[in-house]
Amino acid sequence: MASTSTYGEMSGLMPNQKSRRPRSNKRRTSRDSTGSDNKPLFSSDGTENPFNADTYLSIEKEMMEVSKRTFHDPLPPQHELVNVMDRGNADQRHKIGPEGFVKLMQTDIANGLTQEEVKRRFALYGSNYVPRREPDTFWEVLWNNTNDLVVWLIFAAGLLALAVNAADGEDLWYVEGSSTIFTICMVILISSGFEYLRERQFARLLQKTDDFKVVAVRSGELTTITAQSVVVGDVIYLETGDVPPGDGILVSGGALDLDESSLSGESDNVEKRTDEDNAIYGGTNIAAGSGRMVVLCTGEFSIVGQISKSLTDDEAEKSGLEARLEEMAELIGYTSLTCAAVFFVFVVIEFLILASTGLMDVEYSDYMDHIFELFVCALLLLILGIPEGLPVAISLTLVLGAKKMEAENVLVKKPKKGEVMGTVTTICTDKTGTLTTGVMTVKSLVFADMEYTDLRVLERKLPPSVYEHTGLGLALNSTSRVNTLKYPLGKNEESGNTTERALLRILEEYFGLDFNTVRSQYPAVWRAQFSSSRKCSSIAIKMGDKRYLYNKGAPEIVLGLCERYVERDGKVVELTKSKKKQFLTMASEKAMRGIAIAFREIPAADNLEQFPRASGLKAGQPEGSPEIDLTLLGFAFIQDPVREDVPKALRDCKGAGVNVIMVTGDSRATAVAVAKECGLLPLNPPTDSILEGPRFRKMVSKTTDSDKPEDADAAFDQMAFDQIWPTLHVLARSSPIDKYLLVKGLMGSQLHESGRQDIHNDRQVVAVTGDGVNDIAAMNKANVGVAMGGGQQAAIEVAEVVLTDDNFSSCITGIKWGRNIRDAACKFIQFQICITGVFVMFLIVQVVLFMNTLPLTLLQSLWLNLVQDTLGALALASDSASETLLKRKPINEDEPLVGTIMKRNIITQSVYQTTSLIVVTSMATKIFDDPYEDEEAFHRTIAFSMMVLQTLANQFCMRKIEGEYNFFGGVMGNFWFILISTFEFCLQLVIVNHGGSVFGVEELSYLSWGKLISISFCGVWSWYLFVNAVWWYYTTGSFRGPSTTNLDSTSRPSGDAALQPFSSAYGSTQEVYV
């Protein structure tokens, strides 16, 4: 028979929180606190630490003098603080102690610095700006671009032209050479300007990710400031998921678990205690616990700043496409140089043979002029053959893409990851705050067997002690902060876990409590923070002559710690196994997040100060933990509505061939309910589409009791995983190691080699979304780590992409723009290779077959090179990402850039344009009736103008790489493309009609321009449409062309089948749910 007692008898005299007069929140300054050697200097957030500064000051003379300074003494110089924070000086830090550092830095643990002190510290120590690699100045970029073989060859050609023309006694001997030198200078200036702007843009994006938010104690209040606003001596409040903004000393809070892997490479967390290892370094992250630190080193003097300074000369990371295009450009460049040299030798030998045999009527005195012209032809081959615009094009695309992605709430921290986003095949996403709004709302509270959805009746319906203990437990057992009437906060100043914030918001209205007042009245004497391994949190406090422990967390964890529960009438009865099962069933069947609330009165014989710390360990551990023998108070159920645009985003994912797996710590019922509402699961989902973390881990890992990634790697079973993941869509009740195993298995899977049709036909590229420290392992493992902008700073630090609006739809935006980056590179490749092919074939035919030693002048070729490279790159890189990019399967990063359709476009356009160019040039005098002074110059003018016009026409066609007919699609929305194309066309008119002797051209009439425009534009566009029509009819038996509404048949089903899940197991269901 279960023993019973009344709740009021068990809890003793419980003070009425509504009528209690709140104690003042102000605390004494550290100067007042040090008045007695027998009292602690400050009141800690966690354990009270009765340290005394004088106890620890018997060390080196210099440190003694530093530590004895008063508020009126000068602050210690920065080099002393850097020395004391050295990782080898742990003994010195321990001897000084927390109180010694508080006194040393002339600050106050409770009140922090005043605004006047902040200004003083800023003037003395500087800002908390961490130096990064400074982008090159414009002059450095200019010099790098000038220091190029081709540039020097063009300069040499310009000087040689000046010398040759001057020796020949020509009237305008200086025009050609000086114009050549001037033009190449302009080309270098323009390309350098674009490169300079690109580097500045990325520097600005990186700077934006550095300045995160922290909570500082300023003038006695917790204030949210930017990390770069932190000064030496600031008191910073740290909690789980935070990143310290500098180096300093833990001065309150009991103990913290720090992840220092970014500094030491060690994966195990390091415990920091005020009385032991108390050094905290910037760049690490708080894995568990909360406390306050005094900042000693900021900016370039912090350990992160010193590392950054040593790396400032390193080259910026290049993206995969940049590296591949630079390799391609280098290979083509060397090939062009070799071909130009062979070409020059061949044509010179040919010229000498023809001239010496009388087949060419050339005076001996003109031999050098002809050889110089042949040298210029070889130089032209080299200029237009080297595709230096390839890296420029991808750089421009990355800059423009990053800027537009930022405008659509996707902040790319690393350029390479922007394009990797376009290759993603699977997204492992969180639920809370990503698929859902993240605005948690308490929908109901359950006590015993009664559920209360109208929280206004709680005070009237609940026993007084139950009501009061529940309110106290929610207020005290939390480190979060929300807006209250007494202590108003801005939306961006609220901090902490979203679940805790939801619970705190009901306190003021329904329990009559202000959590700030309650926390100041009852400071913690023992605390066990929430962590992903514990799944619960606890706090012990003193209340008069009694001590209480409050616990809350996942129902299955808290119920395992409880021995009793409170009935509706206030009686405390034994919590039997059957009753526990009943509660668990009730909690799991609700499609909401359930939080169990429990407490216990700690016996007077127990020494609170000697309780073992439990953070990081499982609930109730280690032995001697007070988290035992608890009494269950009740449950809170919290709902988080699905974002309105998430169902459409998931449909877009399906259409883009991207699989989505929801990974959440919530119960199976909650996860399934949200997945159905999103459209991720049908109304009657197959059983193999849903797994819970413990079962999943048991199926794919040979060990289930380790939370370390290295242990999980050794015990992982890839074959077992490959049997699961193709049908998996929801992983509920998952831990961080479950998420890590999921990512590891996806990235290591070779299942596509089996030829399965229900999965992507290539290796998996995985993106992981996360918002806390529990997601870091999986984010580091994945191809792309995606952090939520409103998440913990630790997750933002390790992520490569940040969704500033915390919205899953923005992840799809990142995929779309990532694909656009690759497309832009492909567009420019086919555009530039086509132009190069036309010029090379035209030059060879003219020089080798017709012995026309100078079909284009050097200046004309430089202008054509500018159109081909810099301006063409900017025009094609400015295309926006269209929705059609989400209607095709992913393309892996290492697949060839030039596909079958692109090869067809390049070959057919090159052949057509070269042929038409040769025909029109040879018949120029018959087609065009303009008078001319020099027939050779007139032919050269026609060739030059037609080549530029064909290039402009081809610029439109090369915007499409899939053989689409409508190459005008989206062009009217691209301001830069229209502007650049118009500029090129107008400048060509000016060059020909007013360039005269400078460019070596003859003026053309408007009629001739009309003919040239008609021949060039109509010819190129008609030929493009004709070739594509023939191709599609030959390959598909239809003229319809490529469909942008269905996926490739090798990746996913098309039509109605595309709306079905990947696995054939879904074939029996009738619902079309995505």
Coordinates of C-alpha atoms in Angstrom, one line a residue, residues 111-467:
N111 CA 27.5 45.8 -11.2
G112 CA 30.2 45.5 -13.9
L113 CA 31.6 48.7 -15.5
T114 CA 30.0 52.1 -15.8
Q115 CA 29.8 53.8 -19.2
E116 CA 32.6 56.2 -18.1
E117 CA 34.8 53.2 -17.2
V118 CA 34.0 51.6 -20.6
K119 CA 35.2 54.7 -22.4
R120 CA 38.3 54.8 -20.3
R121 CA 39.1 51.1 -21.0
F122 CA 38.5 51.6 -24.7
A123 CA 41.0 54.5 -24.8
L124 CA 43.6 52.5 -22.8
Y125 CA 43.3 49.0 -24.3
G126 CA 41.5 49.5 -27.6
S127 CA 38.6 47.7 -29.2
N128 CA 37.8 44.0 -29.4
Y129 CA 38.4 43.9 -33.1
V130 CA 40.1 40.6 -34.1
P131 CA 42.4 41.3 -37.2
R132 CA 41.8 39.2 -40.2
R133 CA 43.7 39.0 -43.5
E134 CA 43.5 42.5 -44.9
P135 CA 42.4 42.5 -48.5
D136 CA 44.9 43.8 -51.0
T137 CA 44.9 47.5 -51.7
F138 CA 44.0 48.6 -55.2
W139 CA 47.6 49.3 -56.0
E140 CA 48.6 45.8 -54.9
V141 CA 45.9 44.3 -57.1
L142 CA 47.0 46.4 -60.0
W143 CA 50.6 45.3 -59.6
N144 CA 49.6 41.6 -59.5
N145 CA 47.6 42.0 -62.7
T146 CA 50.4 43.9 -64.4
N147 CA 53.0 41.3 -63.4
D148 CA 51.8 39.0 -66.2
L149 CA 53.7 37.6 -69.3
V150 CA 50.9 38.5 -71.7
V151 CA 50.7 42.1 -70.4
W152 CA 54.4 42.6 -70.9
L153 CA 54.3 41.1 -74.4
I154 CA 51.6 43.6 -75.3
F155 CA 53.6 46.4 -73.8
A156 CA 56.6 45.2 -75.8
A157 CA 54.5 45.1 -79.0
G158 CA 53.3 48.6 -78.4
L159 CA 56.8 49.9 -78.0
L160 CA 58.0 47.9 -81.0
A161 CA 55.1 49.4 -83.1
L162 CA 56.3 52.9 -82.0
A163 CA 59.9 52.1 -83.1
V164 CA 58.9 50.5 -86.4
N165 CA 56.5 53.2 -87.5
A166 CA 58.9 55.9 -86.4
A167 CA 61.7 54.2 -88.5
D168 CA 59.3 54.1 -91.5
G169 CA 58.7 57.8 -91.2
E170 CA 54.9 57.6 -91.0
D171 CA 53.1 60.8 -90.3
L172 CA 51.1 59.4 -87.3
W173 CA 53.8 57.0 -86.2
Y174 CA 52.9 57.3 -82.5
V175 CA 49.2 56.5 -82.8
E176 CA 49.2 52.7 -83.0
G177 CA 51.8 52.0 -80.4
S178 CA 50.6 54.6 -77.8
S179 CA 46.9 53.5 -78.3
T180 CA 48.0 49.9 -77.7
I181 CA 49.7 50.8 -74.5
F182 CA 46.8 53.0 -73.4
T183 CA 44.3 50.3 -74.1
I184 CA 46.1 47.6 -72.2
C185 CA 46.4 50.0 -69.3
M186 CA 42.6 50.5 -69.4
V187 CA 42.0 46.8 -69.5
I188 CA 44.2 46.2 -66.5
L189 CA 42.6 49.1 -64.5
I190 CA 39.1 47.8 -65.2
S191 CA 39.9 44.1 -64.3
S192 CA 41.8 45.3 -61.2
G193 CA 38.8 47.4 -60.1
F194 CA 36.5 44.4 -60.3
E195 CA 38.9 42.2 -58.4
Y196 CA 39.4 44.9 -55.7
L197 CA 35.7 45.3 -55.2
R198 CA 35.3 41.5 -54.9
E199 CA 37.9 41.2 -52.1
R200 CA 36.3 44.2 -50.3
Q201 CA 32.9 42.6 -50.5
F202 CA 34.0 39.3 -49.0
A203 CA 35.9 41.2 -46.3
R204 CA 32.7 43.0 -45.4
L205 CA 30.8 39.7 -45.2
L206 CA 33.4 38.1 -42.9
Q207 CA 33.4 41.2 -40.7
K208 CA 29.6 40.9 -40.3
T209 CA 30.0 37.3 -38.9
D210 CA 32.6 38.4 -36.4
D211 CA 30.5 40.9 -34.5
F212 CA 28.1 38.6 -32.5
K213 CA 26.0 39.5 -29.5
V214 CA 27.1 38.9 -25.9
V215 CA 25.5 39.7 -22.5
A216 CA 27.6 42.0 -20.3
V217 CA 27.1 43.4 -16.8
R218 CA 27.1 47.2 -17.3
S219 CA 26.0 49.6 -14.5
G220 CA 24.4 46.8 -12.5
E221 CA 22.3 45.5 -15.4
L222 CA 22.6 42.6 -17.8
T223 CA 23.0 44.3 -21.2
T224 CA 23.2 42.8 -24.7
I225 CA 26.1 44.3 -26.6
T226 CA 28.2 43.3 -29.6
A227 CA 31.4 41.4 -29.1
Q228 CA 33.5 44.2 -30.6
S229 CA 32.1 46.5 -27.9
V230 CA 33.6 44.5 -25.1
V231 CA 36.5 46.1 -23.3
V232 CA 39.1 44.8 -20.9
G233 CA 37.6 44.5 -17.4
D234 CA 34.0 43.8 -18.7
V235 CA 32.1 41.2 -16.7
I236 CA 30.5 38.9 -19.3
Y237 CA 27.6 36.5 -18.5
L238 CA 28.2 33.1 -20.2
E239 CA 25.8 30.2 -20.6
T240 CA 25.6 27.0 -22.7
G241 CA 26.2 27.8 -26.4
D242 CA 28.0 31.1 -25.9
V243 CA 31.4 32.0 -27.4
P244 CA 33.6 34.1 -25.1
P245 CA 34.3 37.4 -26.7
G246 CA 37.9 37.4 -25.4
D247 CA 40.3 35.8 -22.9
G248 CA 39.5 36.1 -19.2
I249 CA 39.0 34.5 -15.9
L250 CA 35.9 32.6 -14.6
V251 CA 35.0 34.5 -11.4
S252 CA 31.6 33.0 -10.6
G253 CA 29.3 30.2 -11.5
G254 CA 30.8 27.1 -10.0
A255 CA 31.9 25.3 -13.1
L256 CA 31.7 25.3 -16.9
D257 CA 32.4 22.7 -19.5
L258 CA 34.4 24.3 -22.4
D259 CA 34.9 22.9 -25.8
E260 CA 38.5 24.0 -26.6
S261 CA 39.0 21.8 -29.7
S262 CA 39.4 24.9 -31.9
L263 CA 42.6 25.7 -29.9
S264 CA 43.9 22.4 -28.7
G265 CA 42.4 19.9 -31.1
E266 CA 41.2 17.8 -28.2
S267 CA 37.6 16.6 -28.6
D268 CA 37.0 16.1 -24.8
N269 CA 35.5 19.1 -23.0
V270 CA 37.6 20.9 -20.4
E271 CA 36.1 21.6 -17.0
K272 CA 36.6 25.2 -15.7
R273 CA 36.2 26.0 -12.1
T274 CA 36.7 29.3 -10.2
D275 CA 38.9 27.5 -7.7
E276 CA 41.0 25.4 -10.2
D277 CA 41.5 25.9 -13.9
N278 CA 39.7 29.2 -14.4
A279 CA 41.1 30.5 -17.7
I280 CA 38.6 31.0 -20.5
Y281 CA 39.7 31.8 -24.0
G282 CA 38.0 33.4 -27.0
G283 CA 37.1 31.1 -29.9
T284 CA 36.1 28.3 -27.6
N285 CA 32.4 27.6 -26.7
I286 CA 30.5 26.8 -23.6
A287 CA 29.3 23.2 -23.8
A288 CA 27.5 23.2 -20.4
G289 CA 27.0 25.5 -17.4
S290 CA 26.8 29.2 -16.8
G291 CA 28.8 31.8 -15.0
R292 CA 30.6 35.2 -15.3
M293 CA 34.0 36.0 -16.6
V294 CA 36.2 39.1 -16.3
V295 CA 37.8 39.9 -19.6
L296 CA 41.6 40.5 -19.6
C297 CA 42.6 40.3 -23.2
T298 CA 40.7 41.5 -26.3
G299 CA 41.2 42.0 -30.0
E300 CA 44.7 41.3 -31.3
F301 CA 46.0 40.5 -27.8
S302 CA 43.6 37.6 -27.3
I303 CA 44.6 34.1 -28.2
V304 CA 42.3 34.2 -31.3
G305 CA 43.8 37.6 -32.3
Q306 CA 47.3 36.4 -32.0
I307 CA 46.5 33.4 -34.2
S308 CA 44.7 35.6 -36.7
K309 CA 47.7 37.9 -36.9
S310 CA 50.0 35.0 -37.7
L311 CA 47.7 34.0 -40.5
T312 CA 47.2 37.4 -42.1
D313 CA 49.6 36.7 -44.9
D314 CA 48.0 33.5 -45.9
E315 CA 46.0 33.4 -49.1
A316 CA 42.3 33.5 -48.9
E317 CA 40.5 30.2 -49.4
K318 CA 39.5 29.6 -53.0
S319 CA 36.3 27.9 -53.9
G320 CA 36.3 24.6 -55.8
L321 CA 35.2 26.3 -59.0
E322 CA 37.8 29.0 -58.7
A323 CA 40.5 26.4 -58.3
R324 CA 39.3 24.3 -61.2
L325 CA 38.8 27.3 -63.5
E326 CA 42.3 28.7 -62.6
E327 CA 43.8 25.3 -63.5
M328 CA 41.8 25.3 -66.8
A329 CA 42.9 28.8 -67.6
E330 CA 46.5 27.9 -66.8
L331 CA 46.4 24.8 -69.0
I332 CA 44.8 26.7 -71.9
G333 CA 47.3 29.5 -71.4
Y334 CA 50.3 27.3 -71.7
T335 CA 48.7 25.6 -74.7
S336 CA 48.0 29.0 -76.3
L337 CA 51.6 30.1 -75.7
T338 CA 53.0 27.0 -77.3
C339 CA 50.6 27.2 -80.2
A340 CA 51.4 30.9 -80.7
A341 CA 55.1 30.1 -80.8
V342 CA 54.6 27.3 -83.3
F343 CA 52.2 29.4 -85.3
F344 CA 54.8 32.3 -85.5
V345 CA 57.6 30.0 -86.6
F346 CA 55.4 28.3 -89.2
V347 CA 54.0 31.5 -90.8
V348 CA 57.4 33.2 -90.8
I349 CA 58.9 30.2 -92.6
E350 CA 55.9 30.1 -95.0
F351 CA 56.4 33.9 -95.7
L352 CA 60.1 33.5 -96.3
I353 CA 59.5 30.6 -98.7
L354 CA 56.8 32.4 -100.6
A355 CA 58.7 35.7 -100.8
S356 CA 62.0 34.1 -101.9
T357 CA 60.3 32.0 -104.6
G358 CA 58.4 35.0 -106.0
L359 CA 55.0 33.7 -105.1
M360 CA 54.5 36.8 -103.0
D361 CA 55.4 40.2 -104.3
V362 CA 57.2 41.7 -101.4
E363 CA 60.2 44.1 -101.4
Y364 CA 63.2 43.0 -99.4
S365 CA 63.0 46.2 -97.4
D366 CA 59.4 45.3 -96.3
Y367 CA 60.4 41.9 -94.9
M368 CA 60.7 43.3 -91.3
D369 CA 57.3 44.9 -91.6
H370 CA 55.7 41.7 -92.6
I371 CA 57.5 39.7 -90.0
F372 CA 56.4 42.2 -87.4
E373 CA 52.8 41.8 -88.5
L374 CA 53.1 38.1 -88.2
F375 CA 54.5 38.5 -84.7
V376 CA 51.4 40.7 -83.9
C377 CA 49.2 37.9 -85.3
A378 CA 50.9 35.4 -83.0
L379 CA 50.5 37.8 -80.1
L380 CA 46.8 38.2 -81.0
L381 CA 46.5 34.4 -80.9
L382 CA 48.1 34.4 -77.4
I383 CA 45.9 37.3 -76.2
L384 CA 42.6 35.9 -77.2
G385 CA 43.7 32.3 -76.5
I386 CA 44.4 32.8 -72.8
P387 CA 41.1 32.8 -71.0
E388 CA 42.1 35.0 -68.1
G389 CA 38.4 35.9 -67.7
L390 CA 37.5 32.4 -66.4
P391 CA 38.6 33.1 -62.8
V392 CA 37.3 36.6 -63.0
A393 CA 33.9 35.3 -64.0
I394 CA 33.6 32.9 -61.1
S395 CA 34.9 35.5 -58.7
L396 CA 32.3 38.0 -59.9
T397 CA 29.6 35.3 -59.6
L398 CA 30.6 34.5 -56.0
V399 CA 30.6 38.2 -55.0
L400 CA 27.3 39.0 -56.7
G401 CA 25.8 35.7 -55.5
A402 CA 26.9 36.2 -51.9
K403 CA 25.5 39.8 -51.9
K404 CA 22.1 38.6 -53.3
M405 CA 22.0 35.6 -50.9
E406 CA 22.6 38.0 -48.0
A407 CA 19.6 40.1 -49.2
E408 CA 17.6 36.8 -49.1
N409 CA 18.7 36.0 -45.5
V410 CA 21.5 33.6 -46.4
L411 CA 24.9 34.7 -45.2
V412 CA 27.8 32.8 -46.7
K413 CA 30.9 32.9 -44.5
K414 CA 33.1 30.9 -46.8
P415 CA 33.0 31.4 -50.6
K416 CA 33.5 27.8 -51.3
K417 CA 30.5 26.7 -49.4
G418 CA 28.2 28.9 -51.4
E419 CA 28.7 26.8 -54.5
V420 CA 28.7 23.5 -52.4
M421 CA 25.2 24.4 -51.4
G422 CA 24.2 24.0 -55.0
T423 CA 25.4 20.4 -55.0
V424 CA 23.5 19.3 -51.8
T425 CA 21.5 16.1 -52.1
T426 CA 20.3 15.7 -48.5
I427 CA 19.4 18.2 -45.8
C428 CA 19.3 17.0 -42.2
T429 CA 17.2 19.7 -40.6
D430 CA 16.2 20.6 -37.1
K431 CA 12.5 21.0 -36.3
T432 CA 12.3 23.8 -33.8
G433 CA 12.8 27.2 -35.2
T434 CA 13.6 25.9 -38.7
L435 CA 10.6 24.0 -39.9
T436 CA 8.6 25.7 -37.1
T437 CA 8.4 29.4 -36.1
G438 CA 10.5 28.9 -33.0
V439 CA 7.9 30.9 -31.1
M440 CA 7.1 28.5 -28.3
T441 CA 3.8 28.8 -26.6
V442 CA 2.6 26.9 -23.5
K443 CA -0.7 25.3 -24.5
S444 CA -1.5 23.4 -21.4
L445 CA -0.3 22.2 -18.0
V446 CA -1.1 18.8 -16.6
F447 CA -1.3 18.0 -12.9
A448 CA -2.1 14.5 -11.8
D449 CA -4.9 13.4 -14.2
M450 CA -6.2 17.0 -15.0
E451 CA -5.2 19.1 -18.0
Y452 CA -5.5 22.8 -17.8
T453 CA -5.7 24.7 -21.1
D454 CA -7.0 27.9 -19.5
L455 CA -4.1 28.8 -17.3
R456 CA -6.1 31.6 -15.6
V457 CA -7.7 28.9 -13.4
L458 CA -4.5 27.5 -12.0
E459 CA -4.4 29.5 -8.8
R460 CA -8.0 28.6 -8.0
K461 CA -7.8 24.9 -9.0
L462 CA -4.4 23.8 -7.8
P463 CA -3.4 23.2 -4.2
P464 CA -1.5 26.3 -3.0
S465 CA 1.8 24.5 -2.5
V466 CA 1.7 22.8 -5.9
Y467 CA 0.9 26.2 -7.5

